[in-house]
Short mmCIF file of C-alpha atoms in Angstrom, two decimals:
data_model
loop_
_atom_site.label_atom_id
_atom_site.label_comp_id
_atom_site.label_asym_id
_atom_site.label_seq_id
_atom_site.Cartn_x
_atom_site.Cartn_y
_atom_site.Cartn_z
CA UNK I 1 -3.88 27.95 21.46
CA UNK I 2 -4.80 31.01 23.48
CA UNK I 3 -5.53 34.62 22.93
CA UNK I 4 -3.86 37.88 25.10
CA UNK I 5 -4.98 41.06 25.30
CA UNK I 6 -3.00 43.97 24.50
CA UNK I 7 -3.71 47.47 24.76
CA UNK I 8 -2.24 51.29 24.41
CA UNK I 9 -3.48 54.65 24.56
CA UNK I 10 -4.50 54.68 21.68
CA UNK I 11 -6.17 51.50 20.30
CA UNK I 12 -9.00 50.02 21.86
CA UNK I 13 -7.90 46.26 23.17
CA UNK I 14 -7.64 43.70 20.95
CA UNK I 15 -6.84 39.92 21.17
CA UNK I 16 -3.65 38.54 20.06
CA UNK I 17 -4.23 35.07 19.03
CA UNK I 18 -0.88 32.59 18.96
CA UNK I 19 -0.44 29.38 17.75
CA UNK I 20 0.48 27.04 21.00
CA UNK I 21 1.62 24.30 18.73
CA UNK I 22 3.82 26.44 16.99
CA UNK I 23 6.86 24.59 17.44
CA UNK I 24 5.05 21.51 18.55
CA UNK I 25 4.68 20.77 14.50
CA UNK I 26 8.43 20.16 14.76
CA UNK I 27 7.48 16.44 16.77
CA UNK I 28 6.45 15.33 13.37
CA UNK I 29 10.08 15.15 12.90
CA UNK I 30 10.67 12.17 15.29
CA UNK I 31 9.25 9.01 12.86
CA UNK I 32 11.86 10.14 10.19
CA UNK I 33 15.14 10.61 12.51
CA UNK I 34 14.07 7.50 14.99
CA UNK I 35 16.14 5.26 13.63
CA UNK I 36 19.01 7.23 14.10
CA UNK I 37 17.84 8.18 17.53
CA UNK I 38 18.11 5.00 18.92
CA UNK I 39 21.38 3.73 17.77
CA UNK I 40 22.73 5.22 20.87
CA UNK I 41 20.81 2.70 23.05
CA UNK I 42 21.47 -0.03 20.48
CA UNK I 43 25.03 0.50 21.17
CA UNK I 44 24.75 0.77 25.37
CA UNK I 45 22.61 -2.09 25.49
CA UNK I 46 25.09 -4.29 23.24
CA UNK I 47 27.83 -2.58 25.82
CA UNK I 48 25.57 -4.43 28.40
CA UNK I 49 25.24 -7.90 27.25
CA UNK I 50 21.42 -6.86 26.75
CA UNK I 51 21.57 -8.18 22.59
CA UNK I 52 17.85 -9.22 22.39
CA UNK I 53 16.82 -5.95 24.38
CA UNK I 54 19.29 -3.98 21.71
CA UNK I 55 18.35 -5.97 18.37
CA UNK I 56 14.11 -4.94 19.78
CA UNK I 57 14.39 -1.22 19.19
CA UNK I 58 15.01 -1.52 15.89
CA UNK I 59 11.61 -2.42 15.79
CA UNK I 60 11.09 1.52 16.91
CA UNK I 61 8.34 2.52 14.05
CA UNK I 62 5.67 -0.57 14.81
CA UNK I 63 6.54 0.69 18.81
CA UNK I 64 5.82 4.38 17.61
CA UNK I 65 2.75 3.65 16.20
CA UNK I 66 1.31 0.74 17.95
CA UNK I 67 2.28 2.01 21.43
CA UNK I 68 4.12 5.25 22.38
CA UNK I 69 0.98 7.03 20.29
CA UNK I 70 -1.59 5.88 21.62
CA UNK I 71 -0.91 6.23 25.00
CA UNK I 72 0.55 9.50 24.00
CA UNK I 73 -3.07 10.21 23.00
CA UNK I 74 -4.60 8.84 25.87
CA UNK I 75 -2.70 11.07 28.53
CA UNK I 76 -3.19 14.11 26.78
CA UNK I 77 -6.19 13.29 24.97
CA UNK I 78 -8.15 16.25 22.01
CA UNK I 79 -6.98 19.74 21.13
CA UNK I 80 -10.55 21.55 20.94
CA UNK I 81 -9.77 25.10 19.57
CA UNK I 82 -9.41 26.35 16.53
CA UNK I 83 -8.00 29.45 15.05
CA UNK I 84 -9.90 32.40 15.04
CA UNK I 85 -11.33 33.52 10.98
CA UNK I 86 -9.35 37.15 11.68
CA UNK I 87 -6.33 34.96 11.73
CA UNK I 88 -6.75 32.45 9.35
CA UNK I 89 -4.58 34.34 6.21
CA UNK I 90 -1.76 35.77 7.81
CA UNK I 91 -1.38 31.69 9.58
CA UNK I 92 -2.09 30.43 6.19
CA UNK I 93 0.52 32.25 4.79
CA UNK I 94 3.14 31.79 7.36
CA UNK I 95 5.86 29.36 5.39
CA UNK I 96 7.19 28.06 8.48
CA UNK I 97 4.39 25.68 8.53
CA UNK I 98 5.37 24.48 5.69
CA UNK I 99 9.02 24.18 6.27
CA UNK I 100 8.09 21.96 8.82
CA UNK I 101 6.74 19.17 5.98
CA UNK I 102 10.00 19.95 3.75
CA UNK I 103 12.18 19.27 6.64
CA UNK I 104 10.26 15.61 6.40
CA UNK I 105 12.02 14.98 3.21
CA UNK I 106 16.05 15.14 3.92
CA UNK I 107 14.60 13.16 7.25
CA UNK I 108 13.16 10.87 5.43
CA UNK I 109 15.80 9.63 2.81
CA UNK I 110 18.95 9.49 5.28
CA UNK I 111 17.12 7.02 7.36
CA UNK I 112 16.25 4.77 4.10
CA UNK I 113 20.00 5.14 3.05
CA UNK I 114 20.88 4.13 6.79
CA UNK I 115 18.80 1.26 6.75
CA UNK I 116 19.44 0.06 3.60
CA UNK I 117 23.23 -0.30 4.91
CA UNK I 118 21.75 -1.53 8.16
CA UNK I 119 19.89 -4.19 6.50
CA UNK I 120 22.77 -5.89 4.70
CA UNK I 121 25.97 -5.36 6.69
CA UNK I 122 27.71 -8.53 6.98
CA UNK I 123 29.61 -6.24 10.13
CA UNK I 124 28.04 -4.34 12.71
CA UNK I 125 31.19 -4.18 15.34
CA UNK I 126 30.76 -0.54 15.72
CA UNK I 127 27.28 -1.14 17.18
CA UNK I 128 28.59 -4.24 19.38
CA UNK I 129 27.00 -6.59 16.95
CA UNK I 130 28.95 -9.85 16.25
CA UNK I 131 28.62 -9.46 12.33
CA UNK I 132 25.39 -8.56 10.99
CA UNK I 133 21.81 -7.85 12.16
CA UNK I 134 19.57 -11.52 12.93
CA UNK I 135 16.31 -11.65 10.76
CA UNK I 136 14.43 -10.66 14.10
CA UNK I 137 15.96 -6.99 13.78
CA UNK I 138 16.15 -7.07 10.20
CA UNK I 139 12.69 -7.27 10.00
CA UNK I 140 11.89 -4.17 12.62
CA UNK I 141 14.14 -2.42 10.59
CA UNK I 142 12.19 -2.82 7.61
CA UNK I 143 9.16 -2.26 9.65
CA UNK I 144 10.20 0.79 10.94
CA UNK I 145 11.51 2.22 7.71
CA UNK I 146 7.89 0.82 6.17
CA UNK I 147 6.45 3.10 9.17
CA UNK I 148 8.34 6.41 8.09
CA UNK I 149 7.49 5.68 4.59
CA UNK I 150 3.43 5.48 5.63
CA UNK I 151 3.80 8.39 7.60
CA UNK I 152 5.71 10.48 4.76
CA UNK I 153 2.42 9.52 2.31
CA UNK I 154 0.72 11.85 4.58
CA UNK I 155 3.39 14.43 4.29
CA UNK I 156 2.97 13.92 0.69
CA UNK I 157 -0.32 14.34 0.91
CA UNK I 158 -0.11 17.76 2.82
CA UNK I 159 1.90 18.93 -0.15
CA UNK I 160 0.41 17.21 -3.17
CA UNK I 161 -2.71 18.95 -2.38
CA UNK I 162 -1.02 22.68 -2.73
CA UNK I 163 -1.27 24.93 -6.14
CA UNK I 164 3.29 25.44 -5.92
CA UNK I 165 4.87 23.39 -8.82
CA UNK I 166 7.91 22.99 -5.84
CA UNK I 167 5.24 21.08 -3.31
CA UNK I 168 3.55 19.29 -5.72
CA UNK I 169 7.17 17.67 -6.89
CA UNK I 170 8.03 17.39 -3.42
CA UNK I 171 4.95 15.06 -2.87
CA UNK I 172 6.36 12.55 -5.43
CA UNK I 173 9.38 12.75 -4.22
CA UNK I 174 8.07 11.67 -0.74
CA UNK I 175 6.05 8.38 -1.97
CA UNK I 176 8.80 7.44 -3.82
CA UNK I 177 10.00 5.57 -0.98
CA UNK I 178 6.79 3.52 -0.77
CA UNK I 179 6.32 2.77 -4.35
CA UNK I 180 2.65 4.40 -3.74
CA UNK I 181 3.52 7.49 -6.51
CA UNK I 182 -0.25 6.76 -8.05
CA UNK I 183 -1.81 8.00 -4.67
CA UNK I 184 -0.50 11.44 -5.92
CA UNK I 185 -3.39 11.32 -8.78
CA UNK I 186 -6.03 9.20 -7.61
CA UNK I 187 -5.93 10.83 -4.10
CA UNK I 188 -6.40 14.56 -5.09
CA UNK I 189 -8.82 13.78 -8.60
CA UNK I 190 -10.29 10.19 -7.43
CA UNK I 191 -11.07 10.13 -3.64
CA UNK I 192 -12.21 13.84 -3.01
CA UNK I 193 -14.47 13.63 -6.26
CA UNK I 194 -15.86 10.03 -4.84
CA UNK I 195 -15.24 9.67 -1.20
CA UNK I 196 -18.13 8.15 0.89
CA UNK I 197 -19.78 6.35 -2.22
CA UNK I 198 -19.67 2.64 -3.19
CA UNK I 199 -17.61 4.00 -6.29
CA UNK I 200 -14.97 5.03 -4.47
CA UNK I 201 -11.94 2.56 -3.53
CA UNK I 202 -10.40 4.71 -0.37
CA UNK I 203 -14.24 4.80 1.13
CA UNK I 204 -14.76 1.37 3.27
CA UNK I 205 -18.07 0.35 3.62
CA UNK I 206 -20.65 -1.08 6.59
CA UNK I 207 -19.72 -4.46 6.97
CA UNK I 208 -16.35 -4.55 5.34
CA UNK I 209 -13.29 -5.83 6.92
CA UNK I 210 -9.95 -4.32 6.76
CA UNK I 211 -8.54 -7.61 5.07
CA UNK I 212 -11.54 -7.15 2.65
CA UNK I 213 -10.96 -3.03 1.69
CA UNK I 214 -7.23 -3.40 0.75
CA UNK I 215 -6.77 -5.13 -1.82
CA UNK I 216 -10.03 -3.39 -3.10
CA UNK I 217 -8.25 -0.17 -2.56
CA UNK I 218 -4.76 -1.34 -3.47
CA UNK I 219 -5.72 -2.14 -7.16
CA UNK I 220 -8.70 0.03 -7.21
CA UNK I 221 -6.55 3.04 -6.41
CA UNK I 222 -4.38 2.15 -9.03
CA UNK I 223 -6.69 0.93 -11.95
CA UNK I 224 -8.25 4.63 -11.07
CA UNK I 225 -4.85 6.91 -10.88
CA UNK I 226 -4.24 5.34 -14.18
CA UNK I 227 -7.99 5.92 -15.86
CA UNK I 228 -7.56 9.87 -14.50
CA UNK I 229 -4.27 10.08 -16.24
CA UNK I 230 -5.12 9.07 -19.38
CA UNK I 231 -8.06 10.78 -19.53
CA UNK I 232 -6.01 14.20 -18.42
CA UNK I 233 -3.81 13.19 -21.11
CA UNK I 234 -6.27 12.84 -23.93
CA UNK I 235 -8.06 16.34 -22.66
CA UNK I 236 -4.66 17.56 -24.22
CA UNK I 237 -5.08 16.40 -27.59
CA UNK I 238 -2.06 13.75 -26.81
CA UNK I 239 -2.07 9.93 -27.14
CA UNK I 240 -1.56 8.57 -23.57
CA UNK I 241 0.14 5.10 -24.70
CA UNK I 242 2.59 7.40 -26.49
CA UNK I 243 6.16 7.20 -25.41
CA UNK I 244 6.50 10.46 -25.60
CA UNK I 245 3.54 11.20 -23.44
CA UNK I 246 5.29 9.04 -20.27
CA UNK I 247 7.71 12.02 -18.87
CA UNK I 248 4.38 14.21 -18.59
CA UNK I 249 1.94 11.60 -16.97
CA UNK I 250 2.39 11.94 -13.15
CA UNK I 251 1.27 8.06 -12.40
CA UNK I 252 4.50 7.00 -14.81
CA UNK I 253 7.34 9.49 -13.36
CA UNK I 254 6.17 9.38 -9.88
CA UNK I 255 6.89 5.47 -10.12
CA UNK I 256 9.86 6.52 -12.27
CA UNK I 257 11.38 8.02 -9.06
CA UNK I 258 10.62 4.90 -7.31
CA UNK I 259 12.64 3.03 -9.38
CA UNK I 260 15.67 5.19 -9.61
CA UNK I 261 15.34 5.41 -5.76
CA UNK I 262 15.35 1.41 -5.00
CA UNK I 263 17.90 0.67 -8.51
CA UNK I 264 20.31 3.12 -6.82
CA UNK I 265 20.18 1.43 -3.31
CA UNK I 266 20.21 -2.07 -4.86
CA UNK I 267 23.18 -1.56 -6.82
CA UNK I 268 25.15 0.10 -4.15
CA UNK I 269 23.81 -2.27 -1.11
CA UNK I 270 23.56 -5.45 -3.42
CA UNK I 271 19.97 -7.88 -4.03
CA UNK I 272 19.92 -8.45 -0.57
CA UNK I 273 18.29 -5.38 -0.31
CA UNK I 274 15.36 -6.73 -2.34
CA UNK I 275 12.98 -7.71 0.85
CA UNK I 276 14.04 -5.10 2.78
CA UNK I 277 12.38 -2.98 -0.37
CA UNK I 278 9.41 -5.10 -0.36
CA UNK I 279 8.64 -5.52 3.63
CA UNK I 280 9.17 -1.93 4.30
CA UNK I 281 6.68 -0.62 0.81
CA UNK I 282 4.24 -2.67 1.56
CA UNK I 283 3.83 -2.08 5.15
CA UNK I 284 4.29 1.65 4.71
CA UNK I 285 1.19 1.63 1.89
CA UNK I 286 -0.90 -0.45 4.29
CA UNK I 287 -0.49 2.28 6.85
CA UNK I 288 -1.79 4.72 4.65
CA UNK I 289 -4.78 2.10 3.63
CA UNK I 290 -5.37 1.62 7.43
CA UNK I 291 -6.28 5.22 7.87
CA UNK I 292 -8.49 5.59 4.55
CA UNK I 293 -10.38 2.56 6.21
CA UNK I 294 -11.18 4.62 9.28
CA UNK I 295 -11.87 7.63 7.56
CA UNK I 296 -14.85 7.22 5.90
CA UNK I 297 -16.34 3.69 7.12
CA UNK I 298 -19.83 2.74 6.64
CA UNK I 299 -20.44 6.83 5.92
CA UNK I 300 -22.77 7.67 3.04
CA UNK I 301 -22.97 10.50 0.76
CA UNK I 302 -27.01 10.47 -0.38
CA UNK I 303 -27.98 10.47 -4.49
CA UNK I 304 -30.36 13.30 -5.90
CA UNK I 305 -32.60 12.80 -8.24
CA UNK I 306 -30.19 13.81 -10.81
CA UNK I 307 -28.24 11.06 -10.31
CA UNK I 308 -25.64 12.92 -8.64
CA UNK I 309 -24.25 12.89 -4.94
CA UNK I 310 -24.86 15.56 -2.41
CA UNK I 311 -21.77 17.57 -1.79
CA UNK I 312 -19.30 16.23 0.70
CA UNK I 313 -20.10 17.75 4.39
CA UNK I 314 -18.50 17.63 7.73
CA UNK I 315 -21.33 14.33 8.33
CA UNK I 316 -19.28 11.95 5.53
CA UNK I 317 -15.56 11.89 7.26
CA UNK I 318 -14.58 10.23 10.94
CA UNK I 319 -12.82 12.89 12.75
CA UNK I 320 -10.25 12.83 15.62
CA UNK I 321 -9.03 15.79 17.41
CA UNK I 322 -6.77 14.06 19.87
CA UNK I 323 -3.33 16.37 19.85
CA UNK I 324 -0.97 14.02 20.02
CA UNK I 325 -1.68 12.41 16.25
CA UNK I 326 -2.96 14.89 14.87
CA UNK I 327 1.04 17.18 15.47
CA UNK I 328 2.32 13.53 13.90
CA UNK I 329 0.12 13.53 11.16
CA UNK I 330 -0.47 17.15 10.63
CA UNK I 331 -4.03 17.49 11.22
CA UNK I 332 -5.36 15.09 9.01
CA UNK I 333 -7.15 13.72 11.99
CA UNK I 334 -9.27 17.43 11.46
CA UNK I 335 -10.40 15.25 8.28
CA UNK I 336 -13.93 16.69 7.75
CA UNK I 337 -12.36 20.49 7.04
CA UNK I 338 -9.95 18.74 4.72
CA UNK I 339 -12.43 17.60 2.57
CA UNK I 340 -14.45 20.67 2.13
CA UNK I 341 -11.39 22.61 1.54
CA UNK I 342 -8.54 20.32 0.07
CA UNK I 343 -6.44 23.27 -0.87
CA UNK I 344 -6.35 24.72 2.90
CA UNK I 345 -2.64 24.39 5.27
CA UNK I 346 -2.72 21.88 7.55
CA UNK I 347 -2.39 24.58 10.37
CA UNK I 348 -5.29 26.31 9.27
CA UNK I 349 -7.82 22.90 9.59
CA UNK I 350 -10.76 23.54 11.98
CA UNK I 351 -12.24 20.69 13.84
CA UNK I 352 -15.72 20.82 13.55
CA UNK I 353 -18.88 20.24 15.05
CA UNK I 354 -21.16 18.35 12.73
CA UNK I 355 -18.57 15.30 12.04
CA UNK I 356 -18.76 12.01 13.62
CA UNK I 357 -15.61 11.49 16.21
CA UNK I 358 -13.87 8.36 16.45
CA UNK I 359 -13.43 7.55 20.02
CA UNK I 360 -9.97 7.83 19.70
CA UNK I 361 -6.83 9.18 17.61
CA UNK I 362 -6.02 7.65 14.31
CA UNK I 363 -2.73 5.76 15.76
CA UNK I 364 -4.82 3.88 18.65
CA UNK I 365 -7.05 2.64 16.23
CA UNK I 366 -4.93 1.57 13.03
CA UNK I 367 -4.03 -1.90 14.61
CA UNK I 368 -7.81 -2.27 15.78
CA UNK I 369 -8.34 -2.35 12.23
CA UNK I 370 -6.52 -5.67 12.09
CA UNK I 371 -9.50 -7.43 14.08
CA UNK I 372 -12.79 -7.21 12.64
CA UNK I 373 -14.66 -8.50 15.50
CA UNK I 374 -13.28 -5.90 17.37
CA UNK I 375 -13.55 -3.05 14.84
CA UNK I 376 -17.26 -3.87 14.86
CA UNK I 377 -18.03 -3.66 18.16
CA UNK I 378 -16.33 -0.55 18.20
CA UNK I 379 -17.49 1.04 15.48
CA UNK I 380 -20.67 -0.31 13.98
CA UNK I 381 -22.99 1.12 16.80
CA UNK I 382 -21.32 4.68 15.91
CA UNK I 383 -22.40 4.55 12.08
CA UNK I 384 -26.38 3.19 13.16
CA UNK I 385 -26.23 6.11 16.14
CA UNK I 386 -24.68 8.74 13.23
CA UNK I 387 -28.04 7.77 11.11
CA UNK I 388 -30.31 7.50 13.92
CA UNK I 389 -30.83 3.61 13.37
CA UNK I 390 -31.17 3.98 9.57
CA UNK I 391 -28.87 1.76 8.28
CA UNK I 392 -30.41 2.09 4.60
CA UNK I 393 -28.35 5.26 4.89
CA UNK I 394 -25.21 3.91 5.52
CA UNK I 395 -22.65 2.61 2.46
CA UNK I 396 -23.06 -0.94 3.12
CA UNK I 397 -20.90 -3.59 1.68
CA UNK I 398 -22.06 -6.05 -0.50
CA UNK I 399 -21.59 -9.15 0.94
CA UNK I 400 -23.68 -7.91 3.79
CA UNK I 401 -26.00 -6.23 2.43
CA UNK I 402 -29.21 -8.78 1.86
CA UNK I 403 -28.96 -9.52 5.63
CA UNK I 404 -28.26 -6.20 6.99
CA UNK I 405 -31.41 -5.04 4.75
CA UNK I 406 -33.49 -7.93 5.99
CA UNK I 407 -33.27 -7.00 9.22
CA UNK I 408 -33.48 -3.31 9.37
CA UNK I 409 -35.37 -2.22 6.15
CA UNK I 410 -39.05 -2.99 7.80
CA UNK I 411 -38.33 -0.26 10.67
CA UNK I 412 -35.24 2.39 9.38
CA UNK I 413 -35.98 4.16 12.69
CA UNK I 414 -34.63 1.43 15.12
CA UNK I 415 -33.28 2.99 18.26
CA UNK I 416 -29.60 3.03 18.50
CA UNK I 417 -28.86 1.04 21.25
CA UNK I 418 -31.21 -1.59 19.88
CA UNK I 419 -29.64 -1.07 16.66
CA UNK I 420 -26.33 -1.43 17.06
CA UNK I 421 -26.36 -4.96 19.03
CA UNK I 422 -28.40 -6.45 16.67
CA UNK I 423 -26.20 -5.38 13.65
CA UNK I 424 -23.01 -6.16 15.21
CA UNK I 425 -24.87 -10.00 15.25
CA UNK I 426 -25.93 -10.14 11.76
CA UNK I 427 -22.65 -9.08 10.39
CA UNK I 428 -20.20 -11.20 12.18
CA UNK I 429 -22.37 -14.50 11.23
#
C-alpha cells in the first residue's frame, strides 16, 4: 500500500491512496488450479525416468501448506498498513474484490472433477504412467484436493458472512466439497456469539491439545449448527423435524449439496472413489479446525456480573499480519477486525494494535499444531505474557485446570518469564 500526491491549480494536494495488493489477491488462485499446474512436470519427469520424483508432486497441497508458505512468509515476512478511513467505502464497494473469491469456485470444482478421474484411472499413459496412479500418489492427491477443500472453507467463509442472497449460496456451494456445510450456521450464529468462552467449540483452551479440541469441535460444531437451526426454525412458527421444513434449514441443504456433489462423482468415477471422498473431507475440515485452534487459544473473554461476557475486542483473537497468508487466506490472519465487524470485505480488514500476534503466519504454524510439546513452548508463555502472569484469566481447559490453579492462584501477578516456564512444566506432566 502507498499513498501519491497529486495536485492542480486548483485543488489543494491531496493523497491518492492505492491498493498494492490489488492484483496480488489473484495468488489466492494458485491452491485451486495446482493440481493442474503441475501435470506438466508430472509428465517431464515421467519423460525422464524420474517416476517417484513425478508420482511426489501430486502431493502439491500438503507441500503448499506445510512448506512453500511458510517460507514464503518467512522471506517476506508482515504487511503493516492499513487502508486509510477516507477510503474504506469506495474499497469496500469495489466488486473486484469479490470476484476474486467467486473465481475460487469454478477453480475449485474442476480440480475435484480432475482428481476424482485421477484417483481411479486404471490408465494414465498420457501422463507416462504405466496404468494407474500407486497408493503413494493416490494419497497426495487426495491430500491435496483435501487442502483446496480447507482452503475454500475460508473462501466460504469470506462469503457466508455477506448480507447478498448470491454469496451466501455461493458459501454452501464452496463447503460442499468438504462435507463441512454446518460451518455455514454455527460459524456466523455460534462462534462470533461465543468465541473465547469455555462454551464455545471453535475457542481452544490453555492446556488443550490439538488432538484434544477436534473432535470437541468436530461434533460440537455440529450438535450446535443443528440446535441454531432448529431454533431459527421454530422462531418461524414451523416444526423443524417437519419434512417440509428440510429444503429451508441451511444445516440440511448445505449437506444436501454435499451429497449430490460426491453421488454424482461416485456414479460416474465408480466406489473406488469412496476414500478418495473420505481422505480428502476429512483432511480439508481439519485444516479449517487447525486454524480455529490457533485463533483463539487459551484467550478469555471476562463475565460481568450479569452473567454475561464482555464484548469481543481486538485482546480475544491471535492475529498474524504476515503478507504472504494472509493474500492466500484473504486476510483472515487480520482476525481481531473480523470479529468486531463480521460483515466487513476482506480487503477492508485492519490489523490492529491491541491483539496478541502469533509469531508467525497461520500456514507456518498449522502443522506445529500437530505437536503439543511444541505448541506449548511456543505458545503458552504468549497467553501468561498477554495477561501479565494471570493465568486465572486465561480459558483454561479442564483437565488442567486443578494444577494450573494450584500453582498460580496464590500469586496471579507472577512475572512472565517466571510464568511461562513454570506453566509449560505443569501442563506437559
Amino acid at each position: 500500500m502507498r499513498t501519491e500526491t497529486r495536485t492542480d491549480a486548483n485543488t489543494p494536494e491531496t493523497p491518492a491512496w492505492r491498493d498494492r495488493k490489488r492484483y496480488l489477491w489473484l495468488l489466492g488462485l494458485i491452491a485451486p488450479t495446482a493440481l493442474f499446474l503441475v501435470l506438466p512436470f508430472v509428465w517431464g519427469l515421467n519423460q525422464a525416468g524420474w517416476s517417484t520424483a513425478a508420482q511426489a508432486l501430486f502431493w502439491i497441497g500438503p507441500i503448499l501448506i506445510y512448506l512453500l508458505l511458510p517460507a514464503l512468509d518467512l522471506r517476506f515476512g508482515a504487511d503493516g498498513q492499513n487502508a486509510p478511513d477516507e477510503v474504506m467505502a469506495a474499497l469496500e464497494n469495489d466488486k473486484y474484490y469479490r470476484y476474486c473469491t467467486y473465481a475460487y469456485i469454478p477453480f475449485q470444482y474442476a480440480s475435484v472433477v480432475l482428481g476424482a478421474y485421477l484417483f481411479t484411472a486404471s490408465n494414465l499413459s498420457w501422463l507416462g504412467f504405466d496404468g494407474g496412479l500407486g497408493w503413494p500418489a493416490k494419497i497426495g492427491l487426495a491430500l491435496s484436493i483435501g487442502a483446496l477443500g480447507g482452503i475454500g472453507i475460508n473462501t466460504a467463509h469470506e462469503m457466508g458472512h455477506k448480507k447478498e442472497s448470491l454469496e451466501r449460496w455461493l458459501s454452501k456451494i464452496t463447503l460442499a466439497q468438504s462435507c463441512y456445510g454446518h460451518f455455514y450456521v454455527e460459524h456466523n450464529r455460534g462462534h462470533h456469539v461465543r468465541v473465547a468462552t469455555p462454551e464455545d467449540p471453535a475457542s481452544a483452551r490453555f492446556g488443550e491439545t490439538f488432538w484434544e479440541f477436534l473432535p470437541r469441535t468436530v461434533f460440537g460444531s455440529l450438535r450446535s449448527a443443528l440446535h441454531l437451526e432448529a431454533q431459527r426454525i421454530r422462531r418461524l412458527g414451523k416444526n423443524p423435524w417437519n419434512p417440509r421444513t428440510w429444503p429451508g434449514n441451511d444445516v440440511l441443504n448445505a449437506w444436501a449439496m454435499s451429497i449430490v456433489l460426491w453421488g454424482v462423482l461416485i456414479a460416474v468415477f465408480g466406489p473406488g472413489l469412496i476414500p478418495f471422498v473420505l481422505i480428502q473431507a476429512v483432511y480439508g475440515f481439519s485444516l479449517l479446525e487447525s486454524v480455529n485452534y490457533l485463533e483463539h487459544y487459551g484467550l478469555l473473554r471476562r463475565k460481568r456480573d450479569s452473567g454475561r461476557y464482555e464484548r469481543c475486542t481486538p485482546e480475544h483473537s491471535w492475529n498474524s499480519d504476515h503478507i504472504v497468508t494472509n493474500l492466500f487466506l484473504y486476510h483472515l490472519q487480520r482476525h481481531s477486525d473480523h470479529h468486531a465487524n463480521p460483515t466487513r470485505r476482506y480487503q477492508t480488514l485492519r490489523s490492529m494494535a491491541e491483539a496478541p500476534n502469533l509469531p508467525s503466519g497461520y500456514a507456518s504454524l498449522i502443522g506445529v499444531t500437530y505437536f503439543p510439546p511444541v505448541w506449548r513452548k511456543l505458545m503458552d508463555h504468549r497467553v501468561l505474557e498477554h495477561y501479565d502472569g494471570d493465568i486465572t484469566r486465561a480459558n483454561i481447559h479442564p483437565r488442567v485446570r486443578d494444577k494450573v490453579l494450584a500453582r498460580y492462584g496464590g500469586d496471579p501477578r507472577i512475572p512472565p518469564r517466571e510464568a511461562s516456564g513454570r506453566a509449560d512444566l505443569e501442563v506437559t506432566r
